[in-house]
């Protein structure tokens, strides 16, 4: 099998394990919303729907469920009462933090099985792949508060 597909299968395992603790309370689409809100702060409903590739009416139903679960809050935009801002609650942000920490631990344990030279190779490969995929670098993420 292609090495990239094999590696992606391993990463899916890391992701699945990290999400196991919230699988009963937060769906994967809801988690994607929380990640966007955690990284970018309060956002207009239409902008979130667009980033997720959804129609605003479809996303509105997701937001209804998330608000009922205490994961987000909605409020009118100060710039326009026609626009709705969505913000993650402390509970929603805690889910993102918990999942991120679980991933960090799992990836660190995997990387510890490699030599220092292999770790450097994997890190360089991950950086190249992330850049090609359009992900911000760690340094850029720190500047953005990610």
mmCIF file with all atom_site columns, C-alpha atoms in Angstrom:
data_model
loop_
_atom_site.group_PDB
_atom_site.id
_atom_site.type_symbol
_atom_site.label_atom_id
_atom_site.label_alt_id
_atom_site.label_comp_id
_atom_site.label_asym_id
_atom_site.label_entity_id
_atom_site.label_seq_id
_atom_site.pdbx_PDB_ins_code
_atom_site.Cartn_x
_atom_site.Cartn_y
_atom_site.Cartn_z
_atom_site.occupancy
_atom_site.B_iso_or_equiv
_atom_site.pdbx_formal_charge
_atom_site.auth_seq_id
_atom_site.auth_comp_id
_atom_site.auth_asym_id
_atom_site.auth_atom_id
_atom_site.pdbx_PDB_model_num
ATOM 1   C CA . UNK A 1 1   ? 0.000   0.000  0.000  1.00 0.00 ? 1   UNK A CA 1
ATOM 2   C CA . UNK A 1 2   ? 1.096   3.568  -0.587 1.00 0.00 ? 2   UNK A CA 1
ATOM 3   C CA . UNK A 1 3   ? 3.098   4.828  2.455  1.00 0.00 ? 3   UNK A CA 1
ATOM 4   C CA . UNK A 1 4   ? 0.969   7.974  2.682  1.00 0.00 ? 4   UNK A CA 1
ATOM 5   C CA . UNK A 1 5   ? -2.220  5.915  2.880  1.00 0.00 ? 5   UNK A CA 1
ATOM 6   C CA . UNK A 1 6   ? -0.679  3.645  5.505  1.00 0.00 ? 6   UNK A CA 1
ATOM 7   C CA . UNK A 1 7   ? 0.392   6.675  7.559  1.00 0.00 ? 7   UNK A CA 1
ATOM 8   C CA . UNK A 1 8   ? -3.045  8.253  7.157  1.00 0.00 ? 8   UNK A CA 1
ATOM 9   C CA . UNK A 1 9   ? -4.616  5.054  8.480  1.00 0.00 ? 9   UNK A CA 1
ATOM 10  C CA . UNK A 1 10  ? -2.339  5.283  11.540 1.00 0.00 ? 10  UNK A CA 1
ATOM 11  C CA . UNK A 1 11  ? -3.333  8.935  12.053 1.00 0.00 ? 11  UNK A CA 1
ATOM 12  C CA . UNK A 1 12  ? -7.018  8.020  11.784 1.00 0.00 ? 12  UNK A CA 1
ATOM 13  C CA . UNK A 1 13  ? -6.372  5.597  14.657 1.00 0.00 ? 13  UNK A CA 1
ATOM 14  C CA . UNK A 1 14  ? -4.830  8.422  16.712 1.00 0.00 ? 14  UNK A CA 1
ATOM 15  C CA . UNK A 1 15  ? -7.803  10.654 15.904 1.00 0.00 ? 15  UNK A CA 1
ATOM 16  C CA . UNK A 1 16  ? -10.359 7.953  16.720 1.00 0.00 ? 16  UNK A CA 1
ATOM 17  C CA . UNK A 1 17  ? -8.717  7.227  20.083 1.00 0.00 ? 17  UNK A CA 1
ATOM 18  C CA . UNK A 1 18  ? -8.617  10.935 20.935 1.00 0.00 ? 18  UNK A CA 1
ATOM 19  C CA . UNK A 1 19  ? -12.324 11.349 20.170 1.00 0.00 ? 19  UNK A CA 1
ATOM 20  C CA . UNK A 1 20  ? -13.406 8.261  22.119 1.00 0.00 ? 20  UNK A CA 1
ATOM 21  C CA . UNK A 1 21  ? -13.933 10.243 25.318 1.00 0.00 ? 21  UNK A CA 1
ATOM 22  C CA . UNK A 1 22  ? -16.484 12.585 23.745 1.00 0.00 ? 22  UNK A CA 1
ATOM 23  C CA . UNK A 1 23  ? -18.113 10.275 21.194 1.00 0.00 ? 23  UNK A CA 1
ATOM 24  C CA . UNK A 1 24  ? -21.267 9.927  23.327 1.00 0.00 ? 24  UNK A CA 1
ATOM 25  C CA . UNK A 1 25  ? -21.786 13.686 23.688 1.00 0.00 ? 25  UNK A CA 1
ATOM 26  C CA . UNK A 1 26  ? -20.312 15.397 20.612 1.00 0.00 ? 26  UNK A CA 1
ATOM 27  C CA . UNK A 1 27  ? -20.620 14.294 16.991 1.00 0.00 ? 27  UNK A CA 1
ATOM 28  C CA . UNK A 1 28  ? -17.710 14.660 14.579 1.00 0.00 ? 28  UNK A CA 1
ATOM 29  C CA . UNK A 1 29  ? -19.395 17.554 12.693 1.00 0.00 ? 29  UNK A CA 1
ATOM 30  C CA . UNK A 1 30  ? -20.050 19.281 16.020 1.00 0.00 ? 30  UNK A CA 1
ATOM 31  C CA . UNK A 1 31  ? -16.431 18.791 17.027 1.00 0.00 ? 31  UNK A CA 1
ATOM 32  C CA . UNK A 1 32  ? -15.326 20.412 13.757 1.00 0.00 ? 32  UNK A CA 1
ATOM 33  C CA . UNK A 1 33  ? -17.443 23.449 14.668 1.00 0.00 ? 33  UNK A CA 1
ATOM 34  C CA . UNK A 1 34  ? -15.852 23.594 18.123 1.00 0.00 ? 34  UNK A CA 1
ATOM 35  C CA . UNK A 1 35  ? -12.343 23.394 16.640 1.00 0.00 ? 35  UNK A CA 1
ATOM 36  C CA . UNK A 1 36  ? -13.101 26.284 14.288 1.00 0.00 ? 36  UNK A CA 1
ATOM 37  C CA . UNK A 1 37  ? -14.500 28.363 17.130 1.00 0.00 ? 37  UNK A CA 1
ATOM 38  C CA . UNK A 1 38  ? -11.568 27.509 19.404 1.00 0.00 ? 38  UNK A CA 1
ATOM 39  C CA . UNK A 1 39  ? -9.054  28.551 16.761 1.00 0.00 ? 39  UNK A CA 1
ATOM 40  C CA . UNK A 1 40  ? -10.842 31.599 15.331 1.00 0.00 ? 40  UNK A CA 1
ATOM 41  C CA . UNK A 1 41  ? -13.070 32.834 18.137 1.00 0.00 ? 41  UNK A CA 1
ATOM 42  C CA . UNK A 1 42  ? -16.708 33.874 17.769 1.00 0.00 ? 42  UNK A CA 1
ATOM 43  C CA . UNK A 1 43  ? -17.849 33.624 14.162 1.00 0.00 ? 43  UNK A CA 1
ATOM 44  C CA . UNK A 1 44  ? -20.863 34.563 12.101 1.00 0.00 ? 44  UNK A CA 1
ATOM 45  C CA . UNK A 1 45  ? -23.186 31.657 11.477 1.00 0.00 ? 45  UNK A CA 1
ATOM 46  C CA . UNK A 1 46  ? -22.967 32.088 7.713  1.00 0.00 ? 46  UNK A CA 1
ATOM 47  C CA . UNK A 1 47  ? -19.158 32.063 7.801  1.00 0.00 ? 47  UNK A CA 1
ATOM 48  C CA . UNK A 1 48  ? -19.096 28.854 9.842  1.00 0.00 ? 48  UNK A CA 1
ATOM 49  C CA . UNK A 1 49  ? -21.575 27.174 7.517  1.00 0.00 ? 49  UNK A CA 1
ATOM 50  C CA . UNK A 1 50  ? -19.445 28.186 4.528  1.00 0.00 ? 50  UNK A CA 1
ATOM 51  C CA . UNK A 1 51  ? -16.212 26.865 6.120  1.00 0.00 ? 51  UNK A CA 1
ATOM 52  C CA . UNK A 1 52  ? -17.957 23.577 6.820  1.00 0.00 ? 52  UNK A CA 1
ATOM 53  C CA . UNK A 1 53  ? -19.372 23.345 3.302  1.00 0.00 ? 53  UNK A CA 1
ATOM 54  C CA . UNK A 1 54  ? -22.968 23.476 4.529  1.00 0.00 ? 54  UNK A CA 1
ATOM 55  C CA . UNK A 1 55  ? -26.010 25.566 3.725  1.00 0.00 ? 55  UNK A CA 1
ATOM 56  C CA . UNK A 1 56  ? -26.842 27.962 6.525  1.00 0.00 ? 56  UNK A CA 1
ATOM 57  C CA . UNK A 1 57  ? -30.232 26.302 7.108  1.00 0.00 ? 57  UNK A CA 1
ATOM 58  C CA . UNK A 1 58  ? -28.563 22.893 7.544  1.00 0.00 ? 58  UNK A CA 1
ATOM 59  C CA . UNK A 1 59  ? -25.965 24.355 9.859  1.00 0.00 ? 59  UNK A CA 1
ATOM 60  C CA . UNK A 1 60  ? -28.687 26.107 11.866 1.00 0.00 ? 60  UNK A CA 1
ATOM 61  C CA . UNK A 1 61  ? -30.077 22.717 12.916 1.00 0.00 ? 61  UNK A CA 1
ATOM 62  C CA . UNK A 1 62  ? -26.597 21.631 14.038 1.00 0.00 ? 62  UNK A CA 1
ATOM 63  C CA . UNK A 1 63  ? -26.240 24.883 15.985 1.00 0.00 ? 63  UNK A CA 1
ATOM 64  C CA . UNK A 1 64  ? -29.641 24.255 17.636 1.00 0.00 ? 64  UNK A CA 1
ATOM 65  C CA . UNK A 1 65  ? -28.449 20.874 18.908 1.00 0.00 ? 65  UNK A CA 1
ATOM 66  C CA . UNK A 1 66  ? -25.088 22.276 20.030 1.00 0.00 ? 66  UNK A CA 1
ATOM 67  C CA . UNK A 1 67  ? -26.713 25.150 21.881 1.00 0.00 ? 67  UNK A CA 1
ATOM 68  C CA . UNK A 1 68  ? -29.144 22.769 23.616 1.00 0.00 ? 68  UNK A CA 1
ATOM 69  C CA . UNK A 1 69  ? -26.164 20.640 24.677 1.00 0.00 ? 69  UNK A CA 1
ATOM 70  C CA . UNK A 1 70  ? -24.382 23.677 26.136 1.00 0.00 ? 70  UNK A CA 1
ATOM 71  C CA . UNK A 1 71  ? -21.521 23.597 23.613 1.00 0.00 ? 71  UNK A CA 1
ATOM 72  C CA . UNK A 1 72  ? -22.133 26.990 21.966 1.00 0.00 ? 72  UNK A CA 1
ATOM 73  C CA . UNK A 1 73  ? -24.005 30.222 22.495 1.00 0.00 ? 73  UNK A CA 1
ATOM 74  C CA . UNK A 1 74  ? -25.638 32.384 19.842 1.00 0.00 ? 74  UNK A CA 1
ATOM 75  C CA . UNK A 1 75  ? -26.117 36.132 19.998 1.00 0.00 ? 75  UNK A CA 1
ATOM 76  C CA . UNK A 1 76  ? -26.850 38.961 17.591 1.00 0.00 ? 76  UNK A CA 1
ATOM 77  C CA . UNK A 1 77  ? -23.790 40.509 15.983 1.00 0.00 ? 77  UNK A CA 1
ATOM 78  C CA . UNK A 1 78  ? -23.011 43.979 17.336 1.00 0.00 ? 78  UNK A CA 1
ATOM 79  C CA . UNK A 1 79  ? -22.407 45.139 13.750 1.00 0.00 ? 79  UNK A CA 1
ATOM 80  C CA . UNK A 1 80  ? -25.697 43.906 12.330 1.00 0.00 ? 80  UNK A CA 1
ATOM 81  C CA . UNK A 1 81  ? -28.741 42.537 14.126 1.00 0.00 ? 81  UNK A CA 1
ATOM 82  C CA . UNK A 1 82  ? -29.435 40.376 11.055 1.00 0.00 ? 82  UNK A CA 1
ATOM 83  C CA . UNK A 1 83  ? -26.231 38.410 11.661 1.00 0.00 ? 83  UNK A CA 1
ATOM 84  C CA . UNK A 1 84  ? -25.814 35.814 14.407 1.00 0.00 ? 84  UNK A CA 1
ATOM 85  C CA . UNK A 1 85  ? -22.497 35.225 16.156 1.00 0.00 ? 85  UNK A CA 1
ATOM 86  C CA . UNK A 1 86  ? -21.671 31.786 17.481 1.00 0.00 ? 86  UNK A CA 1
ATOM 87  C CA . UNK A 1 87  ? -19.206 31.262 20.310 1.00 0.00 ? 87  UNK A CA 1
ATOM 88  C CA . UNK A 1 88  ? -17.980 28.102 21.993 1.00 0.00 ? 88  UNK A CA 1
ATOM 89  C CA . UNK A 1 89  ? -18.860 27.769 25.671 1.00 0.00 ? 89  UNK A CA 1
ATOM 90  C CA . UNK A 1 90  ? -16.299 26.800 28.295 1.00 0.00 ? 90  UNK A CA 1
ATOM 91  C CA . UNK A 1 91  ? -17.644 23.237 28.069 1.00 0.00 ? 91  UNK A CA 1
ATOM 92  C CA . UNK A 1 92  ? -17.230 23.214 24.284 1.00 0.00 ? 92  UNK A CA 1
ATOM 93  C CA . UNK A 1 93  ? -13.671 24.541 24.553 1.00 0.00 ? 93  UNK A CA 1
ATOM 94  C CA . UNK A 1 94  ? -12.862 21.928 27.209 1.00 0.00 ? 94  UNK A CA 1
ATOM 95  C CA . UNK A 1 95  ? -13.812 19.187 24.747 1.00 0.00 ? 95  UNK A CA 1
ATOM 96  C CA . UNK A 1 96  ? -11.359 20.630 22.197 1.00 0.00 ? 96  UNK A CA 1
ATOM 97  C CA . UNK A 1 97  ? -8.616  20.884 24.839 1.00 0.00 ? 97  UNK A CA 1
ATOM 98  C CA . UNK A 1 98  ? -9.221  17.325 26.071 1.00 0.00 ? 98  UNK A CA 1
ATOM 99  C CA . UNK A 1 99  ? -9.143  15.832 22.577 1.00 0.00 ? 99  UNK A CA 1
ATOM 100 C CA . UNK A 1 100 ? -6.045  17.839 21.624 1.00 0.00 ? 100 UNK A CA 1
ATOM 101 C CA . UNK A 1 101 ? -4.211  16.711 24.760 1.00 0.00 ? 101 UNK A CA 1
ATOM 102 C CA . UNK A 1 102 ? -5.157  13.075 24.112 1.00 0.00 ? 102 UNK A CA 1
ATOM 103 C CA . UNK A 1 103 ? -3.745  13.376 20.582 1.00 0.00 ? 103 UNK A CA 1
ATOM 104 C CA . UNK A 1 104 ? -0.544  14.967 21.875 1.00 0.00 ? 104 UNK A CA 1
ATOM 105 C CA . UNK A 1 105 ? -0.010  12.125 24.335 1.00 0.00 ? 105 UNK A CA 1
ATOM 106 C CA . UNK A 1 106 ? -0.705  9.444  21.725 1.00 0.00 ? 106 UNK A CA 1
ATOM 107 C CA . UNK A 1 107 ? 1.576   11.038 19.106 1.00 0.00 ? 107 UNK A CA 1
ATOM 108 C CA . UNK A 1 108 ? 4.343   11.533 21.698 1.00 0.00 ? 108 UNK A CA 1
ATOM 109 C CA . UNK A 1 109 ? 4.137   7.851  22.674 1.00 0.00 ? 109 UNK A CA 1
ATOM 110 C CA . UNK A 1 110 ? 4.386   6.830  19.011 1.00 0.00 ? 110 UNK A CA 1
ATOM 111 C CA . UNK A 1 111 ? 7.302   9.178  18.344 1.00 0.00 ? 111 UNK A CA 1
ATOM 112 C CA . UNK A 1 112 ? 9.181   7.816  21.401 1.00 0.00 ? 112 UNK A CA 1
ATOM 113 C CA . UNK A 1 113 ? 9.421   4.473  19.596 1.00 0.00 ? 113 UNK A CA 1
ATOM 114 C CA . UNK A 1 114 ? 11.654  6.116  16.963 1.00 0.00 ? 114 UNK A CA 1
ATOM 115 C CA . UNK A 1 115 ? 15.288  7.140  17.075 1.00 0.00 ? 115 UNK A CA 1
ATOM 116 C CA . UNK A 1 116 ? 16.114  10.841 17.256 1.00 0.00 ? 116 UNK A CA 1
ATOM 117 C CA . UNK A 1 117 ? 17.004  10.835 13.541 1.00 0.00 ? 117 UNK A CA 1
ATOM 118 C CA . UNK A 1 118 ? 13.722  9.108  12.650 1.00 0.00 ? 118 UNK A CA 1
ATOM 119 C CA . UNK A 1 119 ? 11.790  11.585 14.807 1.00 0.00 ? 119 UNK A CA 1
ATOM 120 C CA . UNK A 1 120 ? 13.398  14.459 12.877 1.00 0.00 ? 120 UNK A CA 1
ATOM 121 C CA . UNK A 1 121 ? 12.447  12.829 9.559  1.00 0.00 ? 121 UNK A CA 1
ATOM 122 C CA . UNK A 1 122 ? 8.839   12.307 10.626 1.00 0.00 ? 122 UNK A CA 1
ATOM 123 C CA . UNK A 1 123 ? 8.572   15.861 11.989 1.00 0.00 ? 123 UNK A CA 1
ATOM 124 C CA . UNK A 1 124 ? 9.947   17.301 8.737  1.00 0.00 ? 124 UNK A CA 1
ATOM 125 C CA . UNK A 1 125 ? 7.537   15.174 6.709  1.00 0.00 ? 125 UNK A CA 1
ATOM 126 C CA . UNK A 1 126 ? 4.581   16.264 8.844  1.00 0.00 ? 126 UNK A CA 1
ATOM 127 C CA . UNK A 1 127 ? 5.558   19.933 8.432  1.00 0.00 ? 127 UNK A CA 1
ATOM 128 C CA . UNK A 1 128 ? 5.794   19.583 4.637  1.00 0.00 ? 128 UNK A CA 1
ATOM 129 C CA . UNK A 1 129 ? 2.498   17.745 4.442  1.00 0.00 ? 129 UNK A CA 1
ATOM 130 C CA . UNK A 1 130 ? 0.712   20.283 6.657  1.00 0.00 ? 130 UNK A CA 1
ATOM 131 C CA . UNK A 1 131 ? 2.064   23.178 4.588  1.00 0.00 ? 131 UNK A CA 1
ATOM 132 C CA . UNK A 1 132 ? 0.939   21.527 1.343  1.00 0.00 ? 132 UNK A CA 1
ATOM 133 C CA . UNK A 1 133 ? -2.500  20.957 2.905  1.00 0.00 ? 133 UNK A CA 1
ATOM 134 C CA . UNK A 1 134 ? -2.752  24.628 3.851  1.00 0.00 ? 134 UNK A CA 1
ATOM 135 C CA . UNK A 1 135 ? -2.487  24.196 7.620  1.00 0.00 ? 135 UNK A CA 1
ATOM 136 C CA . UNK A 1 136 ? -0.828  27.030 9.547  1.00 0.00 ? 136 UNK A CA 1
ATOM 137 C CA . UNK A 1 137 ? 2.618   26.321 10.988 1.00 0.00 ? 137 UNK A CA 1
ATOM 138 C CA . UNK A 1 138 ? 3.026   25.887 14.746 1.00 0.00 ? 138 UNK A CA 1
ATOM 139 C CA . UNK A 1 139 ? 4.627   29.342 14.942 1.00 0.00 ? 139 UNK A CA 1
ATOM 140 C CA . UNK A 1 140 ? 1.761   30.904 12.978 1.00 0.00 ? 140 UNK A CA 1
ATOM 141 C CA . UNK A 1 141 ? -0.730  28.998 15.108 1.00 0.00 ? 141 UNK A CA 1
ATOM 142 C CA . UNK A 1 142 ? 0.806   30.397 18.285 1.00 0.00 ? 142 UNK A CA 1
ATOM 143 C CA . UNK A 1 143 ? 0.463   33.911 16.885 1.00 0.00 ? 143 UNK A CA 1
ATOM 144 C CA . UNK A 1 144 ? -3.190  33.173 16.128 1.00 0.00 ? 144 UNK A CA 1
ATOM 145 C CA . UNK A 1 145 ? -3.739  31.607 19.546 1.00 0.00 ? 145 UNK A CA 1
ATOM 146 C CA . UNK A 1 146 ? -4.087  28.026 18.226 1.00 0.00 ? 146 UNK A CA 1
#
